[in-house]
Tab-separated table of C-alpha atoms in Angstrom:
chain	number	residue	atom	x	y	z
A	290	MET	CA	74.443	110.938	83.363
A	291	ARG	CA	75.527	114.549	82.756
A	292	ASN	CA	77.853	114.466	79.879
A	293	HIS	CA	79.358	117.614	78.323
A	294	SER	CA	82.431	115.702	77.168
A	295	SER	CA	83.605	115.819	73.590
A	296	VAL	CA	85.778	112.754	74.139
A	297	LEU	CA	83.998	109.520	73.605
A	298	GLU	CA	86.829	107.129	74.193
A	299	PHE	CA	90.267	106.928	75.935
A	300	ILE	CA	93.467	105.307	74.697
A	301	LEU	CA	95.167	103.076	77.302
A	302	LEU	CA	98.857	103.410	76.576
A	303	GLY	CA	99.551	100.208	78.562
A	304	LEU	CA	102.913	98.807	79.717
A	305	SER	CA	104.939	98.998	76.437
A	306	GLU	CA	104.768	100.248	72.821
A	307	ASP	CA	107.118	97.501	71.492
A	308	ALA	CA	105.228	94.813	69.609
A	309	GLN	CA	107.530	91.948	70.668
A	310	ILE	CA	107.434	92.962	74.354
A	311	GLN	CA	103.568	93.206	74.117
A	312	ALA	CA	103.453	89.585	72.736
A	313	LEU	CA	105.576	88.354	75.650
A	314	LEU	CA	103.458	90.330	78.191
A	315	PHE	CA	100.304	88.800	76.657
A	316	LEU	CA	101.623	85.351	77.177
A	317	LEU	CA	102.797	86.175	80.792
A	318	PHE	CA	99.492	87.776	81.845
A	319	LEU	CA	97.425	85.053	80.085
A	320	VAL	CA	99.275	82.416	82.136
A	321	ILE	CA	98.853	84.478	85.357
A	322	TYR	CA	95.106	84.930	84.621
A	323	LEU	CA	94.608	81.164	83.993
A	324	LEU	CA	96.515	80.377	87.230
A	325	THR	CA	94.301	82.800	89.044
A	326	LEU	CA	91.132	81.201	87.735
A	327	VAL	CA	92.285	77.611	88.378
A	328	GLY	CA	93.737	78.389	91.835
A	329	ASN	CA	90.766	80.321	93.160
A	330	LEU	CA	88.147	78.031	91.683
A	331	MET	CA	89.936	75.002	93.168
A	332	LEU	CA	90.091	76.772	96.592
A	333	LEU	CA	86.408	77.600	96.340
A	334	LEU	CA	85.625	73.973	95.440
A	335	VAL	CA	87.737	72.513	98.296
A	336	VAL	CA	86.093	74.828	100.891
A	337	LYS	CA	82.627	73.903	99.557
A	338	MET	CA	83.139	70.116	99.258
A	339	ASP	CA	85.242	69.289	102.321
A	340	SER	CA	83.239	69.200	105.581
A	341	HIS	CA	86.438	69.660	107.642
A	342	LEU	CA	86.644	73.226	106.163
A	343	HIS	CA	83.107	74.297	107.068
A	344	THR	CA	84.388	76.810	109.727
A	345	PRO	CA	84.257	80.621	109.757
A	346	MET	CA	87.850	80.960	108.790
A	347	TYR	CA	87.286	78.986	105.535
A	348	PHE	CA	83.901	80.543	105.006
A	349	PHE	CA	85.683	83.888	104.760
A	350	LEU	CA	88.517	82.354	102.689
A	351	GLY	CA	86.010	81.104	100.184
A	352	HIS	CA	84.638	84.650	99.722
A	353	LEU	CA	88.133	85.956	99.417
A	354	SER	CA	88.767	83.557	96.509
A	355	PHE	CA	85.492	84.655	94.836
A	356	LEU	CA	86.591	88.289	95.347
A	357	ASP	CA	89.932	87.523	93.732
A	358	LEU	CA	88.142	86.002	90.731
A	359	CYS	CA	85.985	89.173	90.369
A	360	HIS	CA	88.823	91.662	90.873
A	361	SER	CA	91.191	89.923	88.379
A	362	SER	CA	88.340	89.567	85.828
A	363	VAL	CA	87.576	93.243	85.914
A	364	THR	CA	91.125	94.198	84.855
A	365	VAL	CA	93.020	91.331	83.100
A	366	PRO	CA	90.772	90.544	80.125
A	367	LYS	CA	90.881	94.167	78.926
A	368	LEU	CA	94.626	94.173	79.521
A	369	LEU	CA	95.017	91.041	77.351
A	370	GLU	CA	92.837	92.559	74.629
A	371	ASN	CA	94.800	95.747	74.442
A	372	LEU	CA	98.164	93.910	74.295
A	373	LEU	CA	96.929	92.328	70.990
A	374	SER	CA	95.175	95.279	69.544
A	375	VAL	CA	96.705	98.182	67.599
A	376	ARG	CA	94.247	100.838	68.890
A	377	LYS	CA	94.061	100.318	72.563
A	378	SER	CA	90.779	102.181	73.066
A	379	ILE	CA	88.110	101.979	75.793
A	380	SER	CA	84.866	104.062	75.770
A	381	VAL	CA	84.304	106.637	78.491
A	382	GLN	CA	81.350	104.668	79.866
A	383	SER	CA	83.323	101.370	79.886
A	384	CYS	CA	86.155	103.126	81.593
A	385	LEU	CA	84.020	104.601	84.316
A	386	ALA	CA	82.399	101.132	84.776
A	387	GLN	CA	85.828	99.567	85.214
A	388	VAL	CA	86.699	102.309	87.739
A	389	PHE	CA	83.550	101.430	89.696
A	390	PHE	CA	84.195	97.660	89.821
A	391	VAL	CA	87.865	97.981	90.559
A	392	PHE	CA	86.920	100.213	93.519
A	393	ALA	CA	84.147	97.981	94.659
A	394	THR	CA	85.980	94.705	94.537
A	395	GLY	CA	89.105	96.172	96.021
A	396	GLY	CA	87.075	97.788	98.779
A	397	THR	CA	85.315	94.623	99.518
A	398	GLU	CA	88.576	92.730	99.812
A	399	SER	CA	89.896	95.369	102.187
A	400	CYS	CA	86.884	94.928	104.485
A	401	LEU	CA	87.080	91.168	104.222
A	402	LEU	CA	90.702	91.094	105.270
A	403	ALA	CA	89.732	93.182	108.330
A	404	VAL	CA	86.977	90.700	109.077
A	405	MET	CA	89.440	87.838	108.818
A	406	ALA	CA	91.771	89.552	111.190
A	407	TYR	CA	88.940	89.769	113.712
A	408	ASP	CA	88.161	86.068	113.093
A	409	ARG	CA	91.792	85.157	113.977
A	410	TYR	CA	91.651	87.374	117.098
A	411	VAL	CA	88.523	85.545	118.419
A	412	ALA	CA	89.997	82.129	117.506
A	413	ILE	CA	93.172	82.794	119.452
A	414	SER	CA	91.905	84.843	122.389
A	415	SER	CA	88.670	82.866	123.020
A	416	PRO	CA	89.035	79.378	121.509
A	417	LEU	CA	86.350	77.765	123.723
A	418	LEU	CA	83.825	80.450	122.691
A	419	TYR	CA	84.900	80.770	119.038
A	420	GLY	CA	81.938	78.700	117.670
A	421	GLN	CA	79.432	80.727	119.653
A	422	VAL	CA	80.931	84.106	118.836
A	423	MET	CA	81.586	83.518	115.137
A	424	ASN	CA	78.218	81.902	114.459
A	425	ARG	CA	76.740	81.524	110.936
A	426	GLN	CA	74.544	84.630	111.231
A	427	LEU	CA	77.399	86.883	112.246
A	428	CYS	CA	79.690	85.447	109.557
A	429	ALA	CA	77.112	86.053	106.833
A	430	GLY	CA	76.358	89.538	108.166
A	431	LEU	CA	80.051	90.466	108.135
A	432	VAL	CA	80.487	89.297	104.557
A	433	TRP	CA	77.360	91.079	103.297
A	434	GLY	CA	78.391	94.176	105.261
A	435	SER	CA	81.787	94.133	103.559
A	436	TRP	CA	80.130	93.952	100.074
A	437	SER	CA	77.537	96.670	100.975
A	438	LEU	CA	80.111	99.163	102.361
A	439	ALA	CA	82.463	98.745	99.485
A	440	PHE	CA	79.773	99.079	96.782
A	441	LEU	CA	78.360	102.110	98.615
A	442	ASP	CA	81.913	103.685	98.716
A	443	ALA	CA	82.377	102.927	95.055
A	444	LEU	CA	78.953	104.357	94.166
A	445	ILE	CA	79.710	107.683	95.976
A	446	ASN	CA	83.004	108.015	94.162
A	447	ILE	CA	81.657	107.139	90.697
A	448	LEU	CA	78.757	109.577	91.084
A	449	PHE	CA	81.258	112.392	91.515
A	450	ALA	CA	83.403	111.030	88.688
A	451	LEU	CA	80.323	111.208	86.314
A	452	ASN	CA	80.398	114.945	86.644
A	453	LEU	CA	83.895	115.204	85.116
A	454	ASP	CA	84.156	116.541	81.613
A	455	PHE	CA	86.769	115.347	79.104
A	456	CYS	CA	87.492	117.647	76.218
A	457	GLU	CA	90.675	116.919	74.308
A	458	ALA	CA	93.104	114.677	76.230
A	459	GLN	CA	92.521	110.956	75.504
A	460	HIS	CA	95.671	109.069	76.460
A	461	ILE	CA	95.778	107.276	79.858
A	462	HIS	CA	99.338	106.358	80.915
A	463	HIS	CA	98.100	103.138	82.420
A	464	PHE	CA	96.836	99.641	81.435
A	465	ILE	CA	93.490	99.969	83.178
A	466	CYS	CA	91.092	102.775	84.138
A	467	GLU	CA	91.588	103.988	87.734
A	468	LEU	CA	90.127	107.186	89.030
A	469	PRO	CA	93.449	108.990	89.804
A	470	SER	CA	94.468	108.397	86.154
A	471	LEU	CA	91.361	110.250	84.791
A	472	TYR	CA	91.991	113.514	86.717
A	473	PRO	CA	94.829	114.783	84.370
A	474	LEU	CA	92.485	114.237	81.405
A	475	SER	CA	89.555	116.244	82.784
A	476	CYS	CA	88.917	119.801	81.612
A	477	SER	CA	86.502	120.418	84.573
A	478	ASP	CA	87.175	120.984	88.244
A	479	VAL	CA	88.286	117.696	89.823
A	480	TYR	CA	88.364	119.020	93.450
A	481	ALA	CA	85.058	117.414	94.546
A	482	SER	CA	85.934	114.001	93.078
A	483	PHE	CA	89.552	114.121	94.373
A	484	THR	CA	88.435	115.076	97.800
A	485	THR	CA	85.910	112.374	97.884
A	486	LEU	CA	88.443	109.779	96.698
A	487	LEU	CA	91.003	110.927	99.286
A	488	CYS	CA	88.533	110.863	102.123
A	489	SER	CA	87.009	107.486	101.184
A	490	SER	CA	90.432	105.945	100.686
A	491	PHE	CA	91.603	107.234	104.049
A	492	ILE	CA	88.432	106.188	105.900
A	493	HIS	CA	87.689	102.940	104.132
A	494	PHE	CA	91.148	101.496	103.341
A	495	PHE	CA	93.244	103.054	106.071
A	496	GLY	CA	90.440	102.477	108.651
A	497	ASN	CA	90.388	98.731	107.772
A	498	PHE	CA	94.201	98.673	107.937
A	499	LEU	CA	94.142	100.249	111.472
A	500	PHE	CA	91.558	97.645	112.518
A	501	ILE	CA	93.827	94.897	111.254
A	502	LEU	CA	96.750	96.373	113.016
A	503	PHE	CA	94.687	96.678	116.270
A	504	SER	CA	93.509	93.014	115.883
A	505	TYR	CA	97.025	91.706	115.427
A	506	THR	CA	98.303	93.772	118.349
A	507	ARG	CA	95.695	92.051	120.555
A	508	ILE	CA	96.665	88.668	118.957
A	509	LEU	CA	100.363	89.251	119.716
A	510	LEU	CA	99.647	90.103	123.333
A	511	THR	CA	97.488	86.966	123.648
A	512	ILE	CA	100.167	84.814	122.024
A	513	LEU	CA	102.863	86.163	124.289
A	514	GLY	CA	100.766	85.118	127.246
A	515	ILE	CA	100.685	81.458	126.147
A	516	SER	CA	103.124	79.473	128.224
A	517	SER	CA	103.969	76.547	125.865
A	518	THR	CA	106.182	76.962	122.924
A	519	SER	CA	104.099	74.625	120.796
A	520	GLY	CA	100.998	76.628	121.635
A	521	ARG	CA	102.675	79.866	120.546
A	522	SER	CA	103.982	78.243	117.329
A	523	LYS	CA	100.518	76.896	116.503
A	524	ALA	CA	98.859	80.314	117.136
A	525	PHE	CA	101.445	82.146	114.978
A	526	SER	CA	101.004	79.578	112.154
A	527	THR	CA	97.231	80.202	111.958
A	528	CYS	CA	97.948	83.900	111.261
A	529	SER	CA	100.895	83.745	108.856
A	530	SER	CA	98.823	83.181	105.692
A	531	HIS	CA	96.511	86.138	106.438
A	532	LEU	CA	99.406	88.381	107.311
A	533	THR	CA	101.119	87.621	104.047
A	534	ALA	CA	97.892	88.358	102.089
A	535	VAL	CA	97.439	91.675	104.019
A	536	SER	CA	101.035	92.652	103.260
A	537	PHE	CA	100.588	92.024	99.520
A	538	PHE	CA	97.267	93.807	99.286
A	539	TYR	CA	98.010	96.850	101.389
A	540	GLY	CA	101.691	97.057	100.308
A	541	SER	CA	100.442	98.045	96.816
A	542	GLY	CA	96.709	98.942	96.690
A	543	LEU	CA	96.750	101.609	99.461
A	544	LEU	CA	100.006	103.213	98.196
A	545	ARG	CA	98.574	103.310	94.623
A	546	TYR	CA	95.536	105.333	95.675
A	547	LEU	CA	97.376	107.665	98.011
A	548	MET	CA	100.319	108.441	95.769
A	549	PRO	CA	100.164	111.348	93.254
A	550	ASN	CA	99.276	110.262	89.771
A	551	SER	CA	102.290	110.492	87.477
A	552	GLY	CA	102.183	107.503	85.085
A	553	SER	CA	105.508	106.387	86.553
A	554	THR	CA	106.768	102.769	86.398
A	555	GLN	CA	106.388	102.442	90.106
A	556	GLU	CA	102.697	103.368	89.782
A	557	LEU	CA	102.165	100.678	87.193
A	558	VAL	CA	103.992	98.150	89.374
A	559	PHE	CA	101.753	98.881	92.335
A	560	SER	CA	98.599	98.481	90.156
A	561	LEU	CA	99.926	95.196	88.695
A	562	GLN	CA	100.655	93.935	92.195
A	563	TYR	CA	97.197	94.386	93.652
A	564	SER	CA	95.084	93.872	90.570
A	565	VAL	CA	96.887	91.058	88.704
A	566	ILE	CA	99.573	89.400	90.978
A	567	THR	CA	97.852	89.285	94.362
A	568	PRO	CA	94.756	87.461	93.146
A	569	MET	CA	97.025	84.746	91.713
A	570	LEU	CA	99.125	84.506	94.851
A	571	ASN	CA	96.398	84.319	97.508
A	572	PRO	CA	95.318	80.694	96.718
A	573	LEU	CA	99.031	79.705	96.838
A	574	ILE	CA	99.524	81.520	100.180
A	575	TYR	CA	96.526	79.888	101.810
A	576	SER	CA	97.195	76.421	100.456
A	577	LEU	CA	100.991	76.106	100.801
A	578	LYS	CA	101.035	77.534	104.310
A	579	ASN	CA	97.946	75.745	105.563
A	580	LYS	CA	98.053	72.071	106.580
A	581	GLU	CA	94.196	71.711	106.611
A	582	VAL	CA	93.849	73.063	103.070
A	583	LYS	CA	96.602	70.783	101.761
A	584	ALA	CA	95.040	67.797	103.517
A	585	ALA	CA	91.643	68.666	102.014
A	586	VAL	CA	93.150	68.979	98.500
A	587	ARG	CA	94.708	65.543	98.919
A	588	ARG	CA	91.367	64.053	100.086
A	589	MET	CA	89.556	65.544	97.104
A	590	LEU	CA	92.235	64.326	94.596
A	591	ARG	CA	92.064	60.817	96.007
A	592	LYS	CA	88.327	60.903	95.863
A	593	TYR	CA	88.345	61.904	92.171
A	594	LEU	CA	91.066	59.446	91.307
A	595	GLN	CA	89.048	56.649	92.829
A	596	CYS	CA	86.129	57.627	90.658
A	597	PHE	CA	88.187	57.194	87.497
A	598	LYS	CA	89.552	53.718	88.444
């Protein structure tokens, strides 16, 4: 690591300087984090234990839950620590590590949501061939491909970020380390890193978004060709959870990385949405709107209750 920086640590200014508000925010985000852990771990357990859910759709859903656990754990523990501490510091190395893992887990989720859109397209357009097309090898390859592409993208961005020098400015107007937040602090030229971030965000995230949009356009055309009302309703219901998850993720994550860095309240809200709130909501979205998941949860609860009798 080339390091000509005189700054050894940054100060995360966080969400508020008021001690009472910080205490309330700590309790709020602690509850959100615990709900995120419980919800995603339960969904992982249900998908693993219930044989009725051993299908491609729930295979991808299990990986999405694991991703949400990882993404939330990269950001929330440090947020909770800073809400209780007087000096809200983070070393330059830890900050860059957080940048890498936020980018890697967020990028993987973007790819996985695109994969899940393709899965829904195959299920609706070719239901008789669904099992043959979405076989175990293809599903595993798509998941590993999502992880690999995202980590490669994150690695390229962090290698350019390692060349940034930090001389005097230490204060980050944010609660976590994100690459756009580091540019105003750098005393070296940020053009290469900024251009890489812009291009990778456009190609990776916007590319996946266009693929999702294309998949749902094809899905909509297929559904409109279904003659029965019940058939159309069932087809729409299988996509509603995924569409909701896509809306939450892209409605905040993509905007955060494409908007100019300003430290504004809107910027903080977007970051909170995709890094803290969305990982908590995804298990609720996929369980409350999915009859098969709710049935699997009831079967698992009955099974464990019988064990205690």
